[in-house]
Short mmCIF file of C-alpha atoms in Angstrom, two decimals:
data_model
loop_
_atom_site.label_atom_id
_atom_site.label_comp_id
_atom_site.label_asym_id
_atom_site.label_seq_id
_atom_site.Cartn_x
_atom_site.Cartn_y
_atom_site.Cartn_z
CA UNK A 9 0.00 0.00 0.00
CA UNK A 10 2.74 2.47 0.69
CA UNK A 11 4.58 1.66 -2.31
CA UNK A 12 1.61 2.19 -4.32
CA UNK A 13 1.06 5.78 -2.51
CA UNK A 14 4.61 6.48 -3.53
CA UNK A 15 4.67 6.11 -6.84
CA UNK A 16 0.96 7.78 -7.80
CA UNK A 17 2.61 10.49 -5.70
CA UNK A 18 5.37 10.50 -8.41
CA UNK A 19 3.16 10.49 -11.68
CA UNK A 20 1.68 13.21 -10.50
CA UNK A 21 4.64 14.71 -9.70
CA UNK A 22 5.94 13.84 -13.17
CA UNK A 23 3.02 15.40 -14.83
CA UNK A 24 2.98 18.79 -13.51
CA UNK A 25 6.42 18.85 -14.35
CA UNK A 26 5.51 18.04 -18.23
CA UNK A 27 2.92 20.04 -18.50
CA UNK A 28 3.96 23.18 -16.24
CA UNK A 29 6.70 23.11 -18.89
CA UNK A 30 4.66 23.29 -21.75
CA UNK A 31 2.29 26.01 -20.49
CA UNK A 32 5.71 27.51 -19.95
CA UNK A 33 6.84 26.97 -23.37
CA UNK A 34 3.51 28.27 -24.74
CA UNK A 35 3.73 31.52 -22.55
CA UNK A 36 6.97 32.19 -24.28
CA UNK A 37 6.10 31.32 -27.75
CA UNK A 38 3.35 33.98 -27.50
CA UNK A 39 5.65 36.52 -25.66
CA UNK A 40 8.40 36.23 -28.58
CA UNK A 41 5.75 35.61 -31.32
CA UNK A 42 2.75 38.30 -31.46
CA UNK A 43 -0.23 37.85 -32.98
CA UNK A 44 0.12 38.78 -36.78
CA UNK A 45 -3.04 41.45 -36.42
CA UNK A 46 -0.53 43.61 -33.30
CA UNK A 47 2.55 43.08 -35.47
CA UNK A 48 0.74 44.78 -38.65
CA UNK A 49 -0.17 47.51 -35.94
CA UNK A 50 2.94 48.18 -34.79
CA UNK A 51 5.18 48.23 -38.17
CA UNK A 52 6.50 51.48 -38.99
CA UNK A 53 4.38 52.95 -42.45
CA UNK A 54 5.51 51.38 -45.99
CA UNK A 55 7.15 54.18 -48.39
CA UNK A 56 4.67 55.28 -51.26
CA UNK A 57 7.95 56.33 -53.34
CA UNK A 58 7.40 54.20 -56.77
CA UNK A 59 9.04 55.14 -60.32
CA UNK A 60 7.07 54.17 -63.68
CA UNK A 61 9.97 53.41 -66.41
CA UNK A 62 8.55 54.53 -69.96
CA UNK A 63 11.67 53.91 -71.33
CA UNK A 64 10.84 50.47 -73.77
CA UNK A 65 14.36 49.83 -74.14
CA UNK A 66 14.66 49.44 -70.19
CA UNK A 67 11.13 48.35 -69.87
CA UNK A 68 9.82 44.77 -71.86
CA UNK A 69 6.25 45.03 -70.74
CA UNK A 70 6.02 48.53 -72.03
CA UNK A 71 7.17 47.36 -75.23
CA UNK A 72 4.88 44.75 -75.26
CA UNK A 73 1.98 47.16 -74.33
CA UNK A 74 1.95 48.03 -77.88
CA UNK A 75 -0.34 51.60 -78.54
CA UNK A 76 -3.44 52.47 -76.75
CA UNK A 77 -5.65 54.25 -78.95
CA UNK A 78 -9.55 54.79 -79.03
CA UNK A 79 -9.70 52.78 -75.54
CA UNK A 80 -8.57 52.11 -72.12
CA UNK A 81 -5.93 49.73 -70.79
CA UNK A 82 -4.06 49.00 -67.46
CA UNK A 83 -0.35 49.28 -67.11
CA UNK A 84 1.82 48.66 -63.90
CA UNK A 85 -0.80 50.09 -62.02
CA UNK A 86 -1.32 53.24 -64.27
CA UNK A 87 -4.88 53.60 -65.99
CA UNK A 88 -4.22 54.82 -69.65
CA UNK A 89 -7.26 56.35 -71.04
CA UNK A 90 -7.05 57.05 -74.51
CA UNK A 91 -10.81 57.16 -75.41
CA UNK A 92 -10.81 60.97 -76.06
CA UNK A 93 -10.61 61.98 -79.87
CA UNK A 94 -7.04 62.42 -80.62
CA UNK A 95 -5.66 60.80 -77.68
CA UNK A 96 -2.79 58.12 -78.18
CA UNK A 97 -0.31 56.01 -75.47
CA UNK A 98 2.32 54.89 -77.77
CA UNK A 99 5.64 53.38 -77.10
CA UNK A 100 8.61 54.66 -78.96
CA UNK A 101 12.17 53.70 -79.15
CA UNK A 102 13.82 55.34 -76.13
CA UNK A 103 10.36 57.09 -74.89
CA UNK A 104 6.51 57.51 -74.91
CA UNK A 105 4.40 59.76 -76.99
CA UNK A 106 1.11 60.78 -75.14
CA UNK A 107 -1.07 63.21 -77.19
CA UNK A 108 -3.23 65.43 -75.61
CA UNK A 109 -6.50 64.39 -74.33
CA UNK A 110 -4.79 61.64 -72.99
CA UNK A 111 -4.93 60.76 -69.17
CA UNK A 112 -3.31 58.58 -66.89
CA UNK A 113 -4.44 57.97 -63.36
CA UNK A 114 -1.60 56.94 -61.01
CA UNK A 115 -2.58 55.19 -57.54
CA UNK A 116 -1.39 57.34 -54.39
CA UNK A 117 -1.49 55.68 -51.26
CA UNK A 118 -1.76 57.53 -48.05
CA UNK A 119 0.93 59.49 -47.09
CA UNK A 120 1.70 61.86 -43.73
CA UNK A 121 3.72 64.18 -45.59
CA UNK A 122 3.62 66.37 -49.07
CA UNK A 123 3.95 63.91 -52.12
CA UNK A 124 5.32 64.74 -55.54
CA UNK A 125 4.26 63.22 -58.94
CA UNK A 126 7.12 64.06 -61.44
CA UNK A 127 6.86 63.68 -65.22
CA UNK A 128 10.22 63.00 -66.77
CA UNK A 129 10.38 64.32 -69.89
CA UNK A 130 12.63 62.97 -72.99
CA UNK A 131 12.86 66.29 -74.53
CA UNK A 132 10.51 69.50 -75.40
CA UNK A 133 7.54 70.79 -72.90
CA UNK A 134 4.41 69.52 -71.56
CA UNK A 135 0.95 70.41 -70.40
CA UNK A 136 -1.41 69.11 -68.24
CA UNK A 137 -3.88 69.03 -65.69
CA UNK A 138 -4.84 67.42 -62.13
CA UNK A 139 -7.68 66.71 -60.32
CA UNK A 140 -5.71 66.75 -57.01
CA UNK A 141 -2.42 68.94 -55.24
CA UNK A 142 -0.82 72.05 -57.41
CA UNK A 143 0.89 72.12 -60.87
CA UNK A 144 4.14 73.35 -60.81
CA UNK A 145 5.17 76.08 -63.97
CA UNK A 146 6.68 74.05 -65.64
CA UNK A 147 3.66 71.50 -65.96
CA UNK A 148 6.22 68.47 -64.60
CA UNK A 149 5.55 68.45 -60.98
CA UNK A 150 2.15 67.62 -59.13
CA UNK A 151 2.16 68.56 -55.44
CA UNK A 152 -0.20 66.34 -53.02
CA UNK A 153 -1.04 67.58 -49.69
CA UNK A 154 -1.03 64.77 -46.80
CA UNK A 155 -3.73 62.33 -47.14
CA UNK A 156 -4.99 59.83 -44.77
CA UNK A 157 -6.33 57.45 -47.25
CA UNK A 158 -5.12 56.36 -50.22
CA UNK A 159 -6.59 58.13 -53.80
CA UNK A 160 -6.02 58.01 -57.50
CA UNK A 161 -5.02 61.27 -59.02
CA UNK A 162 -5.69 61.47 -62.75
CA UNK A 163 -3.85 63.48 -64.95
CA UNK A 164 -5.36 64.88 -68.22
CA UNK A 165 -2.30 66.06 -70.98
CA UNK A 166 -3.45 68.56 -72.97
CA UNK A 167 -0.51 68.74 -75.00
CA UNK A 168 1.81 66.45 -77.09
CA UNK A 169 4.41 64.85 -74.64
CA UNK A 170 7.50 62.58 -74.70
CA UNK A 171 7.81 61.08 -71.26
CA UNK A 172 10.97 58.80 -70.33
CA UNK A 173 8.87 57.82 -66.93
CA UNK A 174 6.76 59.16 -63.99
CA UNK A 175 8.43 59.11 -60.39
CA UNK A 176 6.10 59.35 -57.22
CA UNK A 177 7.71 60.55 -54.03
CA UNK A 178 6.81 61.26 -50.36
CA UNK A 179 9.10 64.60 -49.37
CA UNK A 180 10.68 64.07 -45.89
CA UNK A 181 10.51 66.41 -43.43
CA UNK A 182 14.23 67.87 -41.90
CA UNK A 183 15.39 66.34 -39.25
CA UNK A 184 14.70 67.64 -35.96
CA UNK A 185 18.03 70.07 -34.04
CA UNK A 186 19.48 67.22 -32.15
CA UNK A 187 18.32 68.56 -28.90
CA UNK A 188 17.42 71.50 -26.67
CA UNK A 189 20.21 73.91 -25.64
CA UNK A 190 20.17 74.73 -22.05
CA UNK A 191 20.22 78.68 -21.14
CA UNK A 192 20.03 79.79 -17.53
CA UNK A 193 21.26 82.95 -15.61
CA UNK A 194 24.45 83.09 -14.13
CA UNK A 195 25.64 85.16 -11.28
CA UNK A 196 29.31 86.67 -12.01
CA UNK A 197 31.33 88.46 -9.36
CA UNK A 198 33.71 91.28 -11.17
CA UNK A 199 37.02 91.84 -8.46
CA UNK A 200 38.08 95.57 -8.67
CA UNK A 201 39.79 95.83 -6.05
CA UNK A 202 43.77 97.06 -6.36
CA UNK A 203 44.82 93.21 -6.82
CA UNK A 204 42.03 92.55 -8.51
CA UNK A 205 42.19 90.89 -12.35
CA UNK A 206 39.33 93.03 -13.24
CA UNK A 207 40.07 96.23 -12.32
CA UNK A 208 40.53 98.66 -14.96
CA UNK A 209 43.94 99.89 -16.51
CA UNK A 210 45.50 102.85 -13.83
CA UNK A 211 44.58 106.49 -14.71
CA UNK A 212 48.39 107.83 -16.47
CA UNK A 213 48.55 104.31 -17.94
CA UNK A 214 47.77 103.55 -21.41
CA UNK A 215 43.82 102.01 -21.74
CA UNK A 216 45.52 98.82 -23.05
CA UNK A 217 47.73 98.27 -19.83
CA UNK A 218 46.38 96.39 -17.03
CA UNK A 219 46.43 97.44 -13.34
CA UNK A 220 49.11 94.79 -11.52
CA UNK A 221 50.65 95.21 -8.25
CA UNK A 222 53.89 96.03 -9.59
CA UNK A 223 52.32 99.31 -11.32
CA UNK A 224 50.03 100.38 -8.73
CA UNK A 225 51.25 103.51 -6.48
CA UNK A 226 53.99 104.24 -9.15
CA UNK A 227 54.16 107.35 -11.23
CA UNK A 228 53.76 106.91 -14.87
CA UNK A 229 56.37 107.01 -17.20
CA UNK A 230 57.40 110.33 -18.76
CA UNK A 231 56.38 108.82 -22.40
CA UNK A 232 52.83 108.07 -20.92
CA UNK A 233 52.05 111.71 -18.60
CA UNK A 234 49.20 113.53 -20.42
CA UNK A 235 49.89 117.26 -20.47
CA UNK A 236 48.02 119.86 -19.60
CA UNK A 237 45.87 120.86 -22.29
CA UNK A 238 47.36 125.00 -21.70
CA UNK A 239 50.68 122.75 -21.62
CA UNK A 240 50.34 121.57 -25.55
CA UNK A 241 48.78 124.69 -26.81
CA UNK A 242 51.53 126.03 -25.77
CA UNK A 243 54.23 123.74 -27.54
CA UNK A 244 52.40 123.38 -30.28
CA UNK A 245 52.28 127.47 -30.47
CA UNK A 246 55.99 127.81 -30.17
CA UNK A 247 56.57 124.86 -32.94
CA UNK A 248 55.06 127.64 -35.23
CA UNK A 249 56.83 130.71 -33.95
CA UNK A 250 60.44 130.07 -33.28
CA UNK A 251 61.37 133.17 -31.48
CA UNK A 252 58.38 131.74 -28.59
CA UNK A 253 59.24 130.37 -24.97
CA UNK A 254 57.52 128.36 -23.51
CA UNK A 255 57.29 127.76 -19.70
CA UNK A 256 56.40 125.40 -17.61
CA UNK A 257 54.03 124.97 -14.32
CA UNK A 258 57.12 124.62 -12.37
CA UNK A 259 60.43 126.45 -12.15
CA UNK A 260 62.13 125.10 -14.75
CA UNK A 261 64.47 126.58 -17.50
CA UNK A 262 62.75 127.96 -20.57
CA UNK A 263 62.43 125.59 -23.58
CA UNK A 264 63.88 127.17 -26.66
CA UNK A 265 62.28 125.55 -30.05
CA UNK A 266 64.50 124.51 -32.83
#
């Protein structure tokens, strides 16, 4: 009897075990594998940049598009309507002709910034029209506002046009300034006292001098006094009339010019 206690004591043992562990091994299945609906939730937006090559010689199913004239086809995602009287899709050698009343809608998907439809042109001009964003000048450039959904933007040529392709692109924005400088008020203490490094140069001295100990309480040099403005009228009188003295302040001799 105790035997048999024993070992139903260790099957159960031995199936907890088993299947603790696989609960465990489920738990971390689902940690490292989400569900597929929160992975497409969490993936970072798809670019909507796509080119349209119109170039046969770089493009074999354009060349085997053949011309679209009197009717409507489908092409890489481009619908060519060429039902209007006149109108004509037509493959060339190196290019495509497109005569007016021709129109091609091009698929936009949604996009969170300006987008840009660009007509590449083989040579000469262009004109056209769109039922969506701005026309540039020039007639090559389609600007879309930011759209939450995706839309078709068709675009009507009303002139004769050689196109080598059609480029759409979503303009990024600049990047953000790496940052926030920090600016905050600073007290500053200014030491002009007589051993002080900010005091200003000593009266006598030149302005470009700085105060030191080893200059303050000195006289100035002779070369740096200032004179007393009657001082140097009066030199500068006798440097015009020679037979002038000149006299100083103090009991000196008189100063004969030249």
């Amino acid at each position: 009897m105790k035997n048999t206690i024993i070992r139903a004591a260790g099957v159960l043992l031995a199936a907890s075990m088993i299947f603790g562990g696989a609960a465990a091994t489920a738990s971390a299945a689902e940690a490292t594998s989400p569900s597929t609906g929160t992975t497409s939730s969490t993936q970072a937006a798809e670019s909507i940049n796509r080119e349209w090559v119109l170039n046969p010689a770089n493009n074999t199913e354009l060349a085997a598009l053949g011309t679209i004239q009197g009717g409507s086809q489908t092409f890489d995602g481009l619908t060519i309507d060429a039902t209007a009287n006149g109108a004509k899709f037509a493959p060339r050698a190196n290019d495509t002709q497109i005569n007016a009343g021709t129109i091609i809608s091009i698929p936009v998907p949604a996009h969170t910034n300006t987008a840009t439809i660009t007509l590449a042109l083989s040579g000469g001009t262009t004109t056209i029209t769109a039922d969506a964003g701005e026309v540039s000048s020039d007639n090559t450039v389609i600007a879309l506002p930011a759209a939450e959904s995706a839309r078709t933007v068709n675009v009507t040529f009303t002139a004769q046009t050689y196109l080598n392709g059609i480029a759409l692109a979503e303009q990024q924005p600049e990047p953000e300034f790496p940052g926030t400088p920090t600016v905050a008020a600073k007290d500053t203490n200014w030491d002009f006292t007589e051993t002080g490094i900010d005091r200003p140069a000593v009266q006598g001295l030149p302005t470009t001098t700085k105060a030191s100990p080893s200059t303050l309480g000195r006289k100035a040099p002779s070369s740096t006094r200032v004179l007393p403005r009657q001082a140097a009228a009066a030199i500068l009188r006798c440097t015009l009339e020679p037979s002038c003295t000149f006299r100083s302040h103090r009991p000196r001799a008189a100063l004969q010019s030249p």
